[in-house]
Amino acid sequence: MSLEDQARCVLTVLLNRIGNSEQTEIPLESLHRCPNCDKATESLASPYCSETCRDQAAFVRQFRAALAAGTILTPEKQVVFGERLWWLLGGGLPLRESRIPESAKRQVAKRSDGKCETCGAPMTTVENVGSGCNRPLHLRAACPRCAKTKSYRDLEFSQSPQVAKLLVSFANRVGASTPIRQCDDPDAWDWRAFMAKRRNSGM
Ligand SMILES: [Zn+2]
Ligand SMILES: [Zn+2]
């Protein structure tokens, strides 16, 4: 199976869960909480408590929009959403990693002197950092223990409790007929308006 098809399989896991809600989230809506996770935050730069929350909320909105428009059925979209989902679940970017050019890998290996850039053990792979591109600046040499990118077929990872919990939450939020969280609504969510209200609400 190609990596593209494997990414689509990841997405299928989410699509199959839609409609089988196992829990109901009741958000604590407040101007002083992260709209994605309810953690208290007073940031004046972003509504969210972290980049992770910002990215999760964007995924839910984009997914809801794609479901509404029916574009989620196209294979290309499914590959993109599947790859994105795997990354948000913490599995890294296997598809992107498979496309890192040899020349970039060699540059990174030279930079790191053949060592893992996290722990110093001998490196075995080069992986993307964050959602970055293939420039060496956005790449990192890693040993098997420190590598963050998991194979799409890593069952131990994909069946771990924290991944299962996130999948349930995404399925609930993506599949809800009415958006569960205000930041889930692709039509109505306006982070600038939210921030203006936070600033004016006197902290
Ligand atoms: Zn948060
Ligand atoms: Zn290491």
XYZ file of C-alpha atoms and ligand atoms in Angstrom:
205
model
C 0.000 0.000 0.000
C 1.379 3.417 -0.915
C 2.002 5.994 1.808
C -0.787 8.074 0.264
C -3.220 5.191 0.712
C -1.982 4.665 4.247
C -2.672 8.330 5.041
C -6.205 7.857 3.696
C -6.614 4.831 5.984
C -5.743 7.031 8.974
C -8.537 9.354 7.944
C -10.953 6.456 7.529
C -10.492 5.627 11.205
C -11.775 9.107 12.024
C -14.566 9.051 9.435
C -15.794 5.699 10.750
C -16.081 7.080 14.252
C -18.285 9.977 13.235
C -21.781 9.399 14.505
C -20.664 6.896 17.150
C -19.985 9.488 19.801
C -18.608 7.968 22.946
C -18.530 11.146 24.985
C -19.960 14.609 24.919
C -17.698 17.552 25.468
C -19.208 20.444 27.330
C -16.950 23.411 26.682
C -16.370 25.995 29.401
C -16.811 28.985 27.149
C -15.041 32.002 28.538
C -12.970 34.834 27.104
C -10.197 33.811 29.488
C -9.938 30.208 28.404
C -8.493 28.478 25.366
C -11.477 27.866 23.065
C -9.970 24.530 22.028
C -9.169 22.943 25.410
C -10.648 25.212 28.123
C -7.291 25.815 29.794
C -7.079 29.274 31.379
C -5.056 31.669 29.230
C -4.635 35.436 29.162
C -2.587 35.602 25.956
C -3.133 38.831 24.047
C -1.605 37.396 20.886
C -3.803 34.346 20.355
C -7.091 32.964 21.677
C -5.400 29.597 22.175
C -3.151 28.336 24.969
C -0.684 26.745 22.511
C 0.138 26.202 18.851
C -1.146 22.653 19.258
C -4.589 23.952 20.216
C -4.554 26.472 17.367
C -3.715 23.683 14.898
C -6.306 21.264 16.317
C -9.056 23.872 16.048
C -8.028 24.735 12.472
C -8.170 21.041 11.572
C -11.685 20.684 13.005
C -12.908 23.777 11.127
C -11.327 22.755 7.823
C -12.700 19.259 8.210
C -16.220 20.508 8.952
C -16.039 22.767 5.895
C -14.838 19.878 3.712
C -17.607 17.615 5.016
C -20.218 20.286 4.342
C -18.904 20.902 0.824
C -18.516 17.191 0.091
C -14.860 17.666 -0.912
C -13.812 15.204 1.810
C -14.697 12.478 -0.670
C -11.896 13.332 -3.074
C -8.799 11.136 -2.686
C -6.421 14.130 -2.788
C -8.215 15.829 0.118
C -8.267 12.587 2.055
C -4.509 12.218 1.733
C -3.987 15.804 2.941
C -6.387 15.442 5.883
C -5.029 11.998 6.772
C -1.466 13.288 6.883
C -2.563 16.277 8.925
C -4.519 14.104 11.355
C -1.545 11.786 11.920
C 0.616 14.800 12.681
C -1.953 16.228 15.131
C -2.186 12.852 16.846
C 1.572 13.081 17.436
C 2.756 10.627 14.771
C 4.859 13.057 12.759
C 4.870 13.363 8.984
C 5.706 9.995 7.356
C 4.500 11.079 3.914
C 6.520 14.289 3.963
C 9.523 12.432 5.346
C 9.479 10.000 2.436
C 9.928 13.009 0.141
C 12.987 14.526 1.819
C 15.610 14.737 -0.937
C 18.829 12.761 -0.463
C 20.861 15.948 -0.789
C 19.036 17.507 2.186
C 19.537 14.328 4.230
C 23.248 14.408 3.477
C 23.457 18.054 4.563
C 21.739 17.264 7.865
C 23.957 14.225 8.488
C 27.004 16.384 7.873
C 25.716 19.086 10.220
C 25.007 16.589 12.989
C 28.207 14.605 12.408
C 26.113 11.451 12.000
C 24.606 11.852 15.449
C 21.073 12.211 16.741
C 20.502 15.931 17.299
C 18.491 15.243 20.437
C 20.613 12.757 22.393
C 23.873 12.281 20.492
C 23.416 8.565 19.715
C 24.173 7.401 16.158
C 21.498 8.767 13.802
C 19.384 6.426 11.690
C 16.939 8.839 10.091
C 16.208 12.446 9.150
C 12.770 13.806 9.960
C 10.725 16.985 9.584
C 10.426 19.314 12.534
C 6.932 20.640 13.178
C 4.978 20.998 9.992
C 8.108 22.318 8.283
C 9.471 21.972 4.806
C 12.472 20.085 3.461
C 15.086 22.755 4.001
C 17.785 21.533 6.438
C 16.680 24.251 8.876
C 13.391 22.349 9.276
C 14.969 18.906 9.432
C 16.536 16.991 12.289
C 18.757 13.946 12.527
C 17.306 11.345 14.892
C 18.047 7.953 16.417
C 15.240 5.351 16.685
C 14.542 6.292 20.309
C 14.199 10.052 19.653
C 12.510 9.900 16.223
C 9.052 11.427 16.518
C 7.786 10.275 13.140
C 5.833 7.027 13.453
C 4.950 4.727 10.601
C 1.261 4.835 9.634
C 1.267 1.154 10.496
C 2.635 1.571 14.010
C -0.229 -0.103 15.870
C 1.280 0.380 19.292
C 1.198 4.121 18.678
C -2.160 4.355 16.906
C -3.893 2.284 19.594
C -2.348 4.091 22.539
C -4.801 5.667 25.010
C -3.846 9.277 24.257
C -4.312 8.778 20.500
C -7.650 7.024 21.043
C -8.825 9.869 23.264
C -7.903 12.530 20.702
C -9.607 10.567 17.919
C -12.851 10.415 19.904
C -12.690 14.149 20.536
C -12.011 14.939 16.851
C -14.803 12.611 15.717
C -17.266 14.264 18.088
C -16.296 17.767 17.057
C -16.093 17.097 13.355
C -19.345 15.131 13.252
C -21.521 17.272 15.527
C -24.473 18.736 13.642
C -24.061 21.985 15.593
C -20.437 22.971 16.326
C -19.518 21.880 19.871
C -16.965 24.657 20.332
C -17.148 28.178 18.963
C -13.745 27.696 17.284
C -15.141 24.647 15.424
C -17.459 26.720 13.279
C -15.906 27.465 9.860
C -18.580 30.088 9.115
C -18.870 31.959 12.392
C -15.508 31.687 14.199
C -13.772 35.058 14.236
C -10.605 34.966 16.320
C -10.001 38.714 15.924
C -13.423 39.510 17.363
C -12.732 37.025 20.185
C -9.404 38.743 20.954
C -10.998 42.205 20.869
C -13.525 41.015 23.454
C -10.791 39.445 25.600
C -8.798 42.676 25.567
C -11.849 44.730 26.501
C -13.082 42.419 29.187
C -10.714 43.714 31.872
C -8.347 41.160 33.280
Zn -5.643 24.930 24.612
Zn 18.359 10.240 20.072
